[in-house]
Short mmCIF file of C-alpha atoms in Angstrom, two decimals:
data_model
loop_
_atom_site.label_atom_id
_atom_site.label_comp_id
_atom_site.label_asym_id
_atom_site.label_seq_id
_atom_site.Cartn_x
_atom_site.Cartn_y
_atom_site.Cartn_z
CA UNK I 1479 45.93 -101.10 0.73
CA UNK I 1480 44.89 -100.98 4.48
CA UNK I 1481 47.80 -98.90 5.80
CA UNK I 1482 46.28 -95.98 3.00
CA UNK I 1483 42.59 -96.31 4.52
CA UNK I 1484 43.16 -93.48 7.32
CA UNK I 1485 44.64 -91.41 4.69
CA UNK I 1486 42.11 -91.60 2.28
CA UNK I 1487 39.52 -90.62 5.00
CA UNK I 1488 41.30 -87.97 6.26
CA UNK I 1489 41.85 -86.52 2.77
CA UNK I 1490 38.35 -86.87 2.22
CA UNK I 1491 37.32 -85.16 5.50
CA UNK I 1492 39.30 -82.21 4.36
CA UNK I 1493 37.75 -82.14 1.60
CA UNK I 1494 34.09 -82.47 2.74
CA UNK I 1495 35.59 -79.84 5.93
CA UNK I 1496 36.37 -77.00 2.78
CA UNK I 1497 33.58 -77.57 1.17
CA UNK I 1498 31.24 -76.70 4.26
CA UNK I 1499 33.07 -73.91 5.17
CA UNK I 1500 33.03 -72.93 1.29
CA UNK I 1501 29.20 -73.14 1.85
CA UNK I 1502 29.29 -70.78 5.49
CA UNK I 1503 31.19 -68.24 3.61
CA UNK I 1504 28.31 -68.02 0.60
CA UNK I 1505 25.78 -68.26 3.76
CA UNK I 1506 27.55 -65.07 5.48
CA UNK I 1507 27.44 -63.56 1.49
CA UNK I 1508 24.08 -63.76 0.95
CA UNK I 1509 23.00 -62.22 4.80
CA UNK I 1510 25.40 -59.48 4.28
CA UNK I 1511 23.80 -59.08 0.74
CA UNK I 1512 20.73 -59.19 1.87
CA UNK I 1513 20.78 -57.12 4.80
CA UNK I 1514 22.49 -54.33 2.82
CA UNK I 1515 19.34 -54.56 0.81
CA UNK I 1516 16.88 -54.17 3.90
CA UNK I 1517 19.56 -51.34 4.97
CA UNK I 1518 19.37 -49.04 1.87
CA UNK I 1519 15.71 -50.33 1.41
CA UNK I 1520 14.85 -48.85 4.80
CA UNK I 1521 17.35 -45.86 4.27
CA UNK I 1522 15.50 -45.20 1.16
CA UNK I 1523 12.38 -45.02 2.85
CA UNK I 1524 13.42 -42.84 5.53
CA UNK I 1525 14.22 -40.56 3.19
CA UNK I 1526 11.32 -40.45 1.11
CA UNK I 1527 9.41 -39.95 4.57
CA UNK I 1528 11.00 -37.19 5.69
CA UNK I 1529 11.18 -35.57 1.83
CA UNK I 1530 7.02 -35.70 2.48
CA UNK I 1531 7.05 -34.88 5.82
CA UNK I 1532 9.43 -31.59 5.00
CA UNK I 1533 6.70 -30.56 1.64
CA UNK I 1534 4.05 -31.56 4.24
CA UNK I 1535 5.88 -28.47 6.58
CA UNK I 1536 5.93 -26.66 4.06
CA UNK I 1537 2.42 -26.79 2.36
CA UNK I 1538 1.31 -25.98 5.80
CA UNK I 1539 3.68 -22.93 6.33
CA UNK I 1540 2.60 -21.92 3.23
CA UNK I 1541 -1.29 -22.22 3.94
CA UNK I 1542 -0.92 -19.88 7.13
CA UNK I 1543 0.93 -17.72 4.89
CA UNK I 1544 -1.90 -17.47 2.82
CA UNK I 1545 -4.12 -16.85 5.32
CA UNK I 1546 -2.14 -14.23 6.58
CA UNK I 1547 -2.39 -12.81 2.70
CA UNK I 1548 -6.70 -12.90 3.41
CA UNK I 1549 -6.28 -11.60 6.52
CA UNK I 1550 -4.35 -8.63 5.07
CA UNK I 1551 -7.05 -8.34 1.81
CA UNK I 1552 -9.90 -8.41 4.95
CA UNK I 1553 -8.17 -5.25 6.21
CA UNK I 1554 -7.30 -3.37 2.56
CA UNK I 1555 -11.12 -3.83 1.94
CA UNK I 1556 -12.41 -2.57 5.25
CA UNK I 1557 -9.86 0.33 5.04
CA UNK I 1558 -11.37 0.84 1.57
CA UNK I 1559 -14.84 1.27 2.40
CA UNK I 1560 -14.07 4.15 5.61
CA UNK I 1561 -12.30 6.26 3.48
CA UNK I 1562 -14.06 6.06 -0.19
CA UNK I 1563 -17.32 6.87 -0.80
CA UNK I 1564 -17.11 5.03 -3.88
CA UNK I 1565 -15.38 1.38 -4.96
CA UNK I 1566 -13.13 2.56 -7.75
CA UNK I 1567 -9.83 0.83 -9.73
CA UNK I 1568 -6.62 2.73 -8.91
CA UNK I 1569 -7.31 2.42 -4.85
CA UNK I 1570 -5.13 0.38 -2.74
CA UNK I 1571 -7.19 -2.83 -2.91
CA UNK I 1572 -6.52 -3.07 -6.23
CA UNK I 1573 -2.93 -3.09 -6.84
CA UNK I 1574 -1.21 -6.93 -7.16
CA UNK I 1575 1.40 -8.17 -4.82
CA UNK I 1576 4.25 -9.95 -6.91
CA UNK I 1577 6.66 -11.67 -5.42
CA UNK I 1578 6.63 -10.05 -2.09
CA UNK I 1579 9.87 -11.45 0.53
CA UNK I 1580 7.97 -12.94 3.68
CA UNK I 1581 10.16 -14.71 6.66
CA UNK I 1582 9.21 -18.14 7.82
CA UNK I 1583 9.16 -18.55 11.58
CA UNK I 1584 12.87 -18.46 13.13
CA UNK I 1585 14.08 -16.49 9.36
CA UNK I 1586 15.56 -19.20 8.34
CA UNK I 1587 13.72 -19.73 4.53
CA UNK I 1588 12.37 -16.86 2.60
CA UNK I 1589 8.38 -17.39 0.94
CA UNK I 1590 7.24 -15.66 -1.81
CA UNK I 1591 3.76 -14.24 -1.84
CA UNK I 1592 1.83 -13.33 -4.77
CA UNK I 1593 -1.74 -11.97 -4.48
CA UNK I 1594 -4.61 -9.77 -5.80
CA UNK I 1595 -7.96 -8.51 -4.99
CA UNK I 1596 -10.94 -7.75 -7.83
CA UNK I 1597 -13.99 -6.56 -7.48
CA UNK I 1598 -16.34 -9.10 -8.65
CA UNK I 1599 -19.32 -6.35 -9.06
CA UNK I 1600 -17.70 -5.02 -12.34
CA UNK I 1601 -18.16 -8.14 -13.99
CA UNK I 1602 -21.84 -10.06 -14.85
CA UNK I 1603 -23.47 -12.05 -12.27
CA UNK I 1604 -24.42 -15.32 -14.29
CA UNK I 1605 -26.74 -16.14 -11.03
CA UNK I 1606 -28.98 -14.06 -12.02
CA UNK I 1607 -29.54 -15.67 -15.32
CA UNK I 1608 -32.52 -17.25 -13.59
CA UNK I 1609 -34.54 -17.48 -10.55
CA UNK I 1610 -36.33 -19.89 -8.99
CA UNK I 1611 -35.17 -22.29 -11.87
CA UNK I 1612 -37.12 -20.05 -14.63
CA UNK I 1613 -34.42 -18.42 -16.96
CA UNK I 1614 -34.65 -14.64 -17.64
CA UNK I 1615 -35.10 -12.77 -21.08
CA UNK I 1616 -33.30 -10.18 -19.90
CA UNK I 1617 -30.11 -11.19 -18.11
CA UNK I 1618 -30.20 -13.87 -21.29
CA UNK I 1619 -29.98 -10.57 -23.78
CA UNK I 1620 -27.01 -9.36 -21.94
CA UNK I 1621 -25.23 -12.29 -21.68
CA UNK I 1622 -25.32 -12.69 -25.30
CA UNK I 1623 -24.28 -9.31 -26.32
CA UNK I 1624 -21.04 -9.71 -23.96
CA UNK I 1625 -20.28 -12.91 -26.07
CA UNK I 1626 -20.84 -11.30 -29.35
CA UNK I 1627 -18.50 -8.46 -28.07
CA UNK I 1628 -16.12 -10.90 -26.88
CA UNK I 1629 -16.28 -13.11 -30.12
CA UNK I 1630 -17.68 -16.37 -28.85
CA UNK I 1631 -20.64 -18.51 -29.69
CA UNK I 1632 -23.51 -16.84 -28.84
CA UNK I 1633 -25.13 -20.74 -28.32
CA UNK I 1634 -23.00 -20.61 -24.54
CA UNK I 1635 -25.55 -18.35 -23.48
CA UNK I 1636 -28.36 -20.33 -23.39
CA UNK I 1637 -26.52 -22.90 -22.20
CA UNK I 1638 -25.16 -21.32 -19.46
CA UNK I 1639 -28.50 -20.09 -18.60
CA UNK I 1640 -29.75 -23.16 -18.83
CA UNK I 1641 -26.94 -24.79 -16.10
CA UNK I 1642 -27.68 -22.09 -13.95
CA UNK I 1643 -31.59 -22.15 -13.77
CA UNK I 1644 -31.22 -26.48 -13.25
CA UNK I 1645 -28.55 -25.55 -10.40
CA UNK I 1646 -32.05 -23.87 -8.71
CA UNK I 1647 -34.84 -24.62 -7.09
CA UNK I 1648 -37.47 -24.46 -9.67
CA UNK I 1649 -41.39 -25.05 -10.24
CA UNK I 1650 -40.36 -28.38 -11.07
CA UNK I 1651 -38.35 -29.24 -7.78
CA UNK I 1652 -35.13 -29.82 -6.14
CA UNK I 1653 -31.75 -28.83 -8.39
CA UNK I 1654 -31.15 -31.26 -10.99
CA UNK I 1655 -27.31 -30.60 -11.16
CA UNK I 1656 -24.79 -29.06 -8.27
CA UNK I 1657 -24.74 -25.16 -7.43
CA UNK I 1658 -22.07 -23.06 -9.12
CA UNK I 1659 -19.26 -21.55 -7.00
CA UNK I 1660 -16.77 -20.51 -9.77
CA UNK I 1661 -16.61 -20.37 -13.64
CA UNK I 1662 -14.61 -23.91 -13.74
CA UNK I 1663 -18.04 -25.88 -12.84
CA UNK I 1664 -19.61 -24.71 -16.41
CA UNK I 1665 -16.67 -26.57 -17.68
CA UNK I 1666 -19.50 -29.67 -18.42
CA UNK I 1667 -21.15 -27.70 -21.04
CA UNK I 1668 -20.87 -28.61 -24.37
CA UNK I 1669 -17.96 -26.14 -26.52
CA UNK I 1670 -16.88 -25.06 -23.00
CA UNK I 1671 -12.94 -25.09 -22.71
CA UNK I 1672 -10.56 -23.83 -20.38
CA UNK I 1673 -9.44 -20.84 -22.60
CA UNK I 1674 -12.71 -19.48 -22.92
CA UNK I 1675 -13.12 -19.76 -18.95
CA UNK I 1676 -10.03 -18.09 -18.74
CA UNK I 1677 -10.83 -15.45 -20.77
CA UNK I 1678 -14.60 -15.35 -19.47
CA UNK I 1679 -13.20 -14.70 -15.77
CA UNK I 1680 -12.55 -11.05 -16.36
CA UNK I 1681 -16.41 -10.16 -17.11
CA UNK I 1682 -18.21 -13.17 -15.88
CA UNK I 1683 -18.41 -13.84 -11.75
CA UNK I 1684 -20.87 -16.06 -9.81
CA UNK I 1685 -22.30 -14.63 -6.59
CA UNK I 1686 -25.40 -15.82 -4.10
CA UNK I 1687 -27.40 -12.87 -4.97
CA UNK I 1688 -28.33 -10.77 -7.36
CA UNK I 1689 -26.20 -7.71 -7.71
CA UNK I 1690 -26.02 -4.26 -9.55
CA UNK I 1691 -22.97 -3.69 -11.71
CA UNK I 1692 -20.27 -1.14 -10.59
CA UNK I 1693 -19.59 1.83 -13.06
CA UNK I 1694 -16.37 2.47 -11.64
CA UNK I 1695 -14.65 -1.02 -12.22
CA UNK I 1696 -16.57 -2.91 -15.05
CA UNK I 1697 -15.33 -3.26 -18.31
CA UNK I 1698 -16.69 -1.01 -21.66
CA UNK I 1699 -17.64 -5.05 -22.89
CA UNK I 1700 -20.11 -5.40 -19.45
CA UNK I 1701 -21.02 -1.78 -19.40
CA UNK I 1702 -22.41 -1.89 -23.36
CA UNK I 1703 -24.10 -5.69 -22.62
CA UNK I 1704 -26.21 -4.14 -19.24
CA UNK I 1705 -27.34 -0.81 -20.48
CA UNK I 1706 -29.49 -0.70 -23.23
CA UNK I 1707 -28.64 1.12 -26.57
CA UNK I 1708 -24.50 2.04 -25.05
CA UNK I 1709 -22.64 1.15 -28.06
CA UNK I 1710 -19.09 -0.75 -27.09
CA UNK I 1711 -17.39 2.68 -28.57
CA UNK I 1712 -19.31 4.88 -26.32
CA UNK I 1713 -18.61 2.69 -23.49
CA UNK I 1714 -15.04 2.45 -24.41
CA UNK I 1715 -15.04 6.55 -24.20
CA UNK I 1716 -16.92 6.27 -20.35
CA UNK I 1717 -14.43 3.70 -19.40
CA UNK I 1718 -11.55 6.04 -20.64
CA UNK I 1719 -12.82 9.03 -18.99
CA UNK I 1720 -13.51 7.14 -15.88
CA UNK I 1721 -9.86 5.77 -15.51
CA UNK I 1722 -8.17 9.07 -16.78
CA UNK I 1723 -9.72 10.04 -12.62
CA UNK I 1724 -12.84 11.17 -13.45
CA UNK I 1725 -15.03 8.49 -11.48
CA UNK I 1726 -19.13 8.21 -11.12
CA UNK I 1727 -19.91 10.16 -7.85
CA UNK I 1728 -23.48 8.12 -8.23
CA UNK I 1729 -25.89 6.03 -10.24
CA UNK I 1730 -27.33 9.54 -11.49
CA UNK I 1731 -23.81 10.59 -11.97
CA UNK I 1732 -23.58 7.83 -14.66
CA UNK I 1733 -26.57 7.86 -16.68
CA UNK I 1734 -25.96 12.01 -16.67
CA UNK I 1735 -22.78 11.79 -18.10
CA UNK I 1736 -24.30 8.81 -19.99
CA UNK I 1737 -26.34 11.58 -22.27
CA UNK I 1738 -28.86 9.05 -23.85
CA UNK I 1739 -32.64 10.75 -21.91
CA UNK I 1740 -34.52 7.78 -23.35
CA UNK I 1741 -32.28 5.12 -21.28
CA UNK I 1742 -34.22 4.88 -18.12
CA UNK I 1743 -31.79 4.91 -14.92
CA UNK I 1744 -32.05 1.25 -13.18
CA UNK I 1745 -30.51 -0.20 -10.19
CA UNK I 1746 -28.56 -2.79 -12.48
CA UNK I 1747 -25.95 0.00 -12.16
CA UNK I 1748 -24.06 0.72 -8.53
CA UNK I 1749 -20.86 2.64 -7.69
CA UNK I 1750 -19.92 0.36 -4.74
CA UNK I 1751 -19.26 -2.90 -4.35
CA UNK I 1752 -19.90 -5.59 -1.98
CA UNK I 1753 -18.00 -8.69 -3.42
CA UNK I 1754 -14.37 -9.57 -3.76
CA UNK I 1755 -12.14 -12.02 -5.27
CA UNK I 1756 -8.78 -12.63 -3.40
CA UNK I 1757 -6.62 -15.00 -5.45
CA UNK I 1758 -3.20 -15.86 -4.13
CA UNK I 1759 -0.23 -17.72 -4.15
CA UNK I 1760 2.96 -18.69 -2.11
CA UNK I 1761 6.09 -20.04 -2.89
CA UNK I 1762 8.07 -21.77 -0.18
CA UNK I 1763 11.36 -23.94 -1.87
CA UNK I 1764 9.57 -26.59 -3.96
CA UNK I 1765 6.18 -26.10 -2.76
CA UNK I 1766 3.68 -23.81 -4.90
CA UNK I 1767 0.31 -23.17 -2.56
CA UNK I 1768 -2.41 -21.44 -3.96
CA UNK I 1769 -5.97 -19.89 -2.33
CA UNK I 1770 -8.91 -18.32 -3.63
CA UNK I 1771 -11.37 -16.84 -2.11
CA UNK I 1772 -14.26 -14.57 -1.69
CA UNK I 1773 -15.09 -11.87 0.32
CA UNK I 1774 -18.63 -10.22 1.25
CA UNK I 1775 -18.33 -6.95 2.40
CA UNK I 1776 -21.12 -5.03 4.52
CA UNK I 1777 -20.88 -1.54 5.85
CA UNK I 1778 -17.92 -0.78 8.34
CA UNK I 1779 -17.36 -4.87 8.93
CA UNK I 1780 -14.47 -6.54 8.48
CA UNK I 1781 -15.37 -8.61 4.94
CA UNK I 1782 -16.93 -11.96 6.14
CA UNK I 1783 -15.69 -14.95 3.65
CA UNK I 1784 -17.91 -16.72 1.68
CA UNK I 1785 -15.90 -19.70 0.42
CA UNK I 1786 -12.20 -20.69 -0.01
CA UNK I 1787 -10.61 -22.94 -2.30
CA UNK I 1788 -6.54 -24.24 -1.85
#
Protein backbone atom coordinates (compact mmCIF):
# COMPACT_ATOMS: atom_id res chain seq x y z
CA UNK A 1 0.00 0.00 0.00
CA UNK A 2 2.97 2.41 0.73
CA UNK A 3 4.89 1.95 -2.54
CA UNK A 4 1.21 3.42 -4.28
CA UNK A 5 1.24 6.60 -1.84
CA UNK A 6 3.45 8.87 -4.32
CA UNK A 7 1.25 7.77 -7.03
CA UNK A 8 -1.87 8.50 -5.60
CA UNK A 9 -0.59 12.08 -4.79
CA UNK A 10 0.73 12.71 -7.89
CA UNK A 11 -2.49 11.60 -9.63
CA UNK A 12 -4.26 13.75 -7.41
CA UNK A 13 -2.02 16.81 -8.04
CA UNK A 14 -2.85 16.44 -11.65
CA UNK A 15 -5.95 16.44 -11.02
CA UNK A 16 -6.26 19.44 -8.62
CA UNK A 17 -3.30 21.08 -11.43
CA UNK A 18 -6.39 20.68 -14.42
CA UNK A 19 -8.81 21.75 -12.48
CA UNK A 20 -7.08 25.23 -11.70
CA UNK A 21 -6.08 25.75 -14.96
CA UNK A 22 -9.79 24.66 -16.00
CA UNK A 23 -10.72 27.61 -13.64
CA UNK A 24 -7.83 30.33 -15.41
CA UNK A 25 -9.29 29.48 -18.69
CA UNK A 26 -13.16 30.44 -17.46
CA UNK A 27 -11.23 33.52 -15.64
CA UNK A 28 -9.60 34.64 -19.15
CA UNK A 29 -13.54 33.83 -20.59
CA UNK A 30 -15.27 35.96 -18.58
CA UNK A 31 -12.51 39.20 -19.00
CA UNK A 32 -12.57 38.68 -22.64
CA UNK A 33 -16.47 38.56 -22.30
CA UNK A 34 -16.60 41.24 -20.42
CA UNK A 35 -14.33 43.54 -21.96
CA UNK A 36 -15.99 42.92 -25.36
CA UNK A 37 -18.97 44.27 -23.53
CA UNK A 38 -17.20 47.59 -22.27
CA UNK A 39 -15.74 47.58 -26.04
CA UNK A 40 -19.05 47.62 -28.04
CA UNK A 41 -20.63 49.43 -24.95
CA UNK A 42 -18.18 52.29 -25.47
CA UNK A 43 -18.26 51.81 -29.37
CA UNK A 44 -21.91 52.20 -29.08
CA UNK A 45 -21.61 55.31 -27.38
CA UNK A 46 -19.20 56.84 -29.59
CA UNK A 47 -21.45 56.46 -32.08
CA UNK A 48 -24.46 57.78 -30.67
CA UNK A 49 -22.16 60.91 -29.79
CA UNK A 50 -21.06 61.68 -32.89
CA UNK A 51 -24.79 60.77 -34.58
CA UNK A 52 -25.77 64.03 -32.09
CA UNK A 53 -22.90 65.86 -32.58
CA UNK A 54 -23.35 65.51 -36.67
CA UNK A 55 -27.63 66.64 -36.21
CA UNK A 56 -26.11 69.16 -33.74
CA UNK A 57 -23.88 70.45 -37.17
CA UNK A 58 -26.48 70.30 -38.85
CA UNK A 59 -29.34 72.09 -36.88
CA UNK A 60 -26.81 74.79 -36.71
CA UNK A 61 -26.00 74.90 -40.52
CA UNK A 62 -29.41 74.91 -40.95
CA UNK A 63 -30.21 77.91 -38.47
CA UNK A 64 -27.62 80.22 -40.41
CA UNK A 65 -29.35 79.07 -43.38
CA UNK A 66 -32.35 80.41 -42.13
CA UNK A 67 -31.06 83.42 -41.23
CA UNK A 68 -29.66 83.89 -44.43
CA UNK A 69 -33.53 83.19 -45.71
CA UNK A 70 -34.53 86.60 -43.18
CA UNK A 71 -31.80 88.30 -44.29
CA UNK A 72 -32.93 87.85 -47.91
CA UNK A 73 -36.97 88.60 -46.85
CA UNK A 74 -35.22 91.99 -44.99
CA UNK A 75 -34.01 92.92 -48.49
CA UNK A 76 -37.34 91.75 -50.77
CA UNK A 77 -39.27 94.04 -48.29
CA UNK A 78 -37.02 97.06 -48.39
CA UNK A 79 -36.78 96.64 -52.23
CA UNK A 80 -40.59 96.55 -52.02
CA UNK A 81 -41.25 99.68 -50.38
CA UNK A 82 -38.61 102.00 -52.98
CA UNK A 83 -40.25 100.92 -55.85
CA UNK A 84 -44.21 100.55 -54.93
CA UNK A 85 -46.16 103.12 -53.82
CA UNK A 86 -48.52 100.68 -52.62
CA UNK A 87 -48.14 97.02 -50.64
CA UNK A 88 -50.02 94.82 -53.05
CA UNK A 89 -50.22 90.63 -53.60
CA UNK A 90 -48.60 89.63 -56.91
CA UNK A 91 -45.14 91.70 -56.01
CA UNK A 92 -42.01 89.91 -55.42
CA UNK A 93 -42.34 89.64 -51.62
CA UNK A 94 -45.04 87.61 -52.00
CA UNK A 95 -44.21 84.71 -54.04
CA UNK A 96 -43.11 81.27 -51.86
CA UNK A 97 -39.76 79.68 -52.14
CA UNK A 98 -40.22 75.76 -52.41
CA UNK A 99 -37.61 73.71 -52.24
CA UNK A 100 -34.93 76.00 -53.35
CA UNK A 101 -31.06 73.99 -53.85
CA UNK A 102 -28.65 75.93 -51.35
CA UNK A 103 -24.79 74.64 -50.92
CA UNK A 104 -23.44 74.01 -47.48
CA UNK A 105 -19.99 75.42 -46.87
CA UNK A 106 -17.18 73.39 -48.92
CA UNK A 107 -20.50 71.96 -51.48
CA UNK A 108 -20.33 69.00 -50.14
CA UNK A 109 -24.39 68.46 -48.91
CA UNK A 110 -27.20 70.16 -50.64
CA UNK A 111 -30.12 72.11 -48.07
CA UNK A 112 -33.38 72.69 -49.05
CA UNK A 113 -35.01 75.99 -48.27
CA UNK A 114 -38.57 76.66 -48.12
CA UNK A 115 -39.93 80.12 -47.23
CA UNK A 116 -42.64 82.83 -47.52
CA UNK A 117 -43.44 86.31 -46.63
CA UNK A 118 -47.29 87.70 -45.77
CA UNK A 119 -48.36 90.71 -45.02
CA UNK A 120 -49.84 90.60 -41.68
CA UNK A 121 -51.88 94.07 -42.31
CA UNK A 122 -54.48 92.20 -44.53
CA UNK A 123 -55.55 90.18 -41.79
CA UNK A 124 -57.37 91.50 -38.21
CA UNK A 125 -55.29 92.74 -35.48
CA UNK A 126 -56.86 90.84 -32.37
CA UNK A 127 -54.65 93.48 -30.19
CA UNK A 128 -56.80 95.82 -30.72
CA UNK A 129 -59.68 93.98 -29.29
CA UNK A 130 -58.96 96.05 -26.20
CA UNK A 131 -56.95 98.70 -24.69
CA UNK A 132 -55.76 99.40 -21.60
CA UNK A 133 -57.46 96.06 -20.45
CA UNK A 134 -61.14 97.51 -21.38
CA UNK A 135 -62.51 95.40 -24.38
CA UNK A 136 -63.93 97.29 -27.42
CA UNK A 137 -67.57 97.16 -28.94
CA UNK A 138 -66.31 97.71 -32.01
CA UNK A 139 -63.27 95.59 -32.84
CA UNK A 140 -65.67 92.89 -30.78
CA UNK A 141 -68.47 93.43 -33.79
CA UNK A 142 -65.90 92.67 -36.34
CA UNK A 143 -64.43 89.92 -34.89
CA UNK A 144 -67.66 88.24 -34.74
CA UNK A 145 -68.82 88.83 -38.19
CA UNK A 146 -65.36 87.25 -39.53
CA UNK A 147 -66.38 84.09 -37.44
CA UNK A 148 -69.86 83.97 -38.67
CA UNK A 149 -68.35 84.30 -42.24
CA UNK A 150 -65.89 81.77 -41.48
CA UNK A 151 -68.46 79.34 -39.78
CA UNK A 152 -67.23 79.17 -36.21
CA UNK A 153 -68.72 79.85 -32.85
CA UNK A 154 -69.37 83.21 -32.56
CA UNK A 155 -68.78 82.54 -28.40
CA UNK A 156 -64.57 82.65 -29.46
CA UNK A 157 -65.02 86.17 -29.83
CA UNK A 158 -65.64 87.22 -26.61
CA UNK A 159 -63.37 85.01 -25.44
CA UNK A 160 -60.67 86.01 -27.34
CA UNK A 161 -61.41 89.48 -26.43
CA UNK A 162 -61.51 88.67 -23.21
CA UNK A 163 -57.66 86.89 -23.26
CA UNK A 164 -56.51 89.79 -24.94
CA UNK A 165 -57.83 92.69 -22.69
CA UNK A 166 -56.40 90.35 -19.28
CA UNK A 167 -52.98 90.09 -21.37
CA UNK A 168 -53.11 94.26 -20.69
CA UNK A 169 -52.57 96.60 -18.40
CA UNK A 170 -55.95 97.53 -17.22
CA UNK A 171 -57.85 99.85 -14.58
CA UNK A 172 -57.57 96.97 -12.45
CA UNK A 173 -53.67 96.43 -12.66
CA UNK A 174 -50.84 94.45 -13.88
CA UNK A 175 -51.76 91.54 -16.74
CA UNK A 176 -53.42 88.71 -15.24
CA UNK A 177 -52.23 86.17 -17.95
CA UNK A 178 -48.94 86.36 -20.44
CA UNK A 179 -48.91 88.75 -23.63
CA UNK A 180 -49.81 87.19 -26.97
CA UNK A 181 -47.10 86.83 -29.66
CA UNK A 182 -48.84 84.38 -32.09
CA UNK A 183 -52.31 82.70 -32.54
CA UNK A 184 -50.97 79.31 -30.75
CA UNK A 185 -51.09 81.16 -27.14
CA UNK A 186 -55.14 81.43 -27.46
CA UNK A 187 -54.81 77.74 -27.65
CA UNK A 188 -55.97 77.86 -23.55
CA UNK A 189 -59.35 79.01 -24.42
CA UNK A 190 -62.08 76.91 -24.04
CA UNK A 191 -63.37 75.18 -27.84
CA UNK A 192 -59.99 76.44 -29.12
CA UNK A 193 -58.21 73.66 -31.28
CA UNK A 194 -55.43 73.57 -33.50
CA UNK A 195 -57.57 73.40 -36.74
CA UNK A 196 -59.38 76.39 -36.06
CA UNK A 197 -55.89 78.21 -35.34
CA UNK A 198 -54.83 76.92 -38.44
CA UNK A 199 -57.48 78.05 -40.30
CA UNK A 200 -57.77 81.42 -38.18
CA UNK A 201 -54.01 82.30 -39.27
CA UNK A 202 -54.99 83.51 -42.69
CA UNK A 203 -57.31 86.50 -41.31
CA UNK A 204 -56.32 86.75 -37.74
CA UNK A 205 -52.54 88.29 -36.80
CA UNK A 206 -51.30 89.73 -33.47
CA UNK A 207 -49.21 92.91 -33.65
CA UNK A 208 -47.92 95.61 -30.77
CA UNK A 209 -50.04 98.27 -32.13
CA UNK A 210 -52.96 99.06 -33.51
CA UNK A 211 -53.04 98.97 -37.25
CA UNK A 212 -55.29 99.89 -40.31
CA UNK A 213 -56.18 97.05 -42.63
CA UNK A 214 -54.62 96.89 -46.18
CA UNK A 215 -57.15 96.92 -49.16
CA UNK A 216 -54.76 95.50 -51.41
CA UNK A 217 -53.96 92.14 -49.53
CA UNK A 218 -56.89 91.35 -47.07
CA UNK A 219 -59.30 88.86 -47.69
CA UNK A 220 -63.27 89.64 -49.00
CA UNK A 221 -63.98 87.67 -45.21
CA UNK A 222 -61.76 90.76 -43.32
CA UNK A 223 -62.75 93.37 -45.79
CA UNK A 224 -66.83 92.66 -45.17
CA UNK A 225 -66.09 92.19 -41.04
CA UNK A 226 -64.14 96.00 -40.93
CA UNK A 227 -66.33 98.06 -43.12
CA UNK A 228 -69.66 98.54 -42.18
CA UNK A 229 -72.70 97.47 -44.38
CA UNK A 230 -69.91 95.56 -47.36
CA UNK A 231 -71.76 92.45 -47.86
CA UNK A 232 -69.15 89.24 -48.21
CA UNK A 233 -70.49 89.19 -52.09
CA UNK A 234 -69.61 92.72 -52.69
CA UNK A 235 -66.37 92.24 -51.09
CA UNK A 236 -65.78 89.11 -52.95
CA UNK A 237 -66.38 91.37 -56.32
CA UNK A 238 -63.56 94.23 -54.80
CA UNK A 239 -61.26 91.44 -54.01
CA UNK A 240 -61.72 90.04 -57.63
CA UNK A 241 -61.29 93.26 -59.29
CA UNK A 242 -58.39 94.08 -57.14
CA UNK A 243 -56.39 90.83 -58.03
CA UNK A 244 -57.51 90.80 -61.78
CA UNK A 245 -54.54 94.22 -61.45
CA UNK A 246 -56.70 96.75 -60.69
CA UNK A 247 -55.24 97.78 -57.13
CA UNK A 248 -56.44 100.79 -54.58
CA UNK A 249 -54.15 103.78 -55.53
CA UNK A 250 -55.48 105.16 -51.87
CA UNK A 251 -57.82 104.97 -48.93
CA UNK A 252 -60.17 107.36 -51.10
CA UNK A 253 -59.45 105.13 -53.97
CA UNK A 254 -61.27 102.36 -51.99
CA UNK A 255 -64.25 103.71 -50.47
CA UNK A 256 -64.79 105.47 -54.24
CA UNK A 257 -64.83 102.42 -55.93
CA UNK A 258 -66.55 101.16 -52.74
CA UNK A 259 -69.92 103.15 -54.02
CA UNK A 260 -71.84 102.99 -50.62
CA UNK A 261 -71.85 107.49 -49.79
CA UNK A 262 -73.31 106.69 -46.37
CA UNK A 263 -70.07 104.50 -45.31
CA UNK A 264 -67.92 107.14 -43.82
CA UNK A 265 -64.10 106.73 -45.00
CA UNK A 266 -61.93 105.71 -41.72
CA UNK A 267 -58.36 105.08 -41.19
CA UNK A 268 -59.19 101.30 -40.29
CA UNK A 269 -58.44 101.00 -44.03
CA UNK A 270 -54.56 101.53 -45.46
CA UNK A 271 -52.95 100.55 -48.78
CA UNK A 272 -49.48 99.91 -47.24
CA UNK A 273 -48.25 97.85 -44.89
CA UNK A 274 -45.85 97.90 -42.16
CA UNK A 275 -45.83 94.25 -40.76
CA UNK A 276 -44.58 90.97 -42.08
CA UNK A 277 -44.62 87.39 -41.40
CA UNK A 278 -41.53 85.39 -42.67
CA UNK A 279 -42.11 81.68 -42.05
CA UNK A 280 -39.43 79.27 -43.17
CA UNK A 281 -37.96 76.10 -43.30
CA UNK A 282 -34.71 74.10 -44.16
CA UNK A 283 -33.96 70.75 -44.85
CA UNK A 284 -30.42 69.53 -44.36
CA UNK A 285 -30.28 65.25 -44.52
CA UNK A 286 -32.35 64.28 -41.46
CA UNK A 287 -32.65 67.53 -39.88
CA UNK A 288 -35.98 69.68 -40.52
CA UNK A 289 -35.28 73.47 -39.00
CA UNK A 290 -37.92 75.80 -39.00
CA UNK A 291 -38.11 79.93 -38.18
CA UNK A 292 -40.71 82.37 -37.91
CA UNK A 293 -40.56 85.60 -37.66
CA UNK A 294 -41.71 89.12 -37.88
CA UNK A 295 -40.73 92.00 -39.52
CA UNK A 296 -41.56 95.87 -38.84
CA UNK A 297 -41.03 97.88 -41.63
CA UNK A 298 -40.55 101.84 -41.52
CA UNK A 299 -39.92 104.08 -44.45
CA UNK A 300 -36.68 103.37 -46.58
CA UNK A 301 -35.15 101.03 -43.48
CA UNK A 302 -34.13 97.83 -43.75
CA UNK A 303 -37.28 95.89 -41.76
CA UNK A 304 -36.16 95.77 -38.05
CA UNK A 305 -37.37 92.22 -36.43
CA UNK A 306 -39.66 92.08 -33.85
CA UNK A 307 -39.46 88.48 -32.60
CA UNK A 308 -38.24 85.06 -33.88
CA UNK A 309 -39.28 81.73 -33.06
CA UNK A 310 -37.06 78.24 -34.24
Amino acid sequence: MRKFAPSLRRHAAGKCNVRQRGVAIIGALVVVAAASVAAASIMERQALLAETLTGERDRVQAKWLLRGGLDWSRIILLNDARRNPVTRTGAVWSQPIVGLEVSTPGEERKAYFSGQIEDEQGKLNIWALAVNGQVQAQELAALETLLAGLNLPAGLAGAMAQRVANAQTGPHGEPTVPGLRTLGDLMAIQDMTPKTIAMLSAYLTILPQKTSINANTASAEVLSAIVPGLQLAEARDLVQQRDSGVWFNSRADFFNRLAKPEVKPGNQIGVNSEWFKVTGQVTLDLTVTDLQALLHRQGNQPPSISWTTN
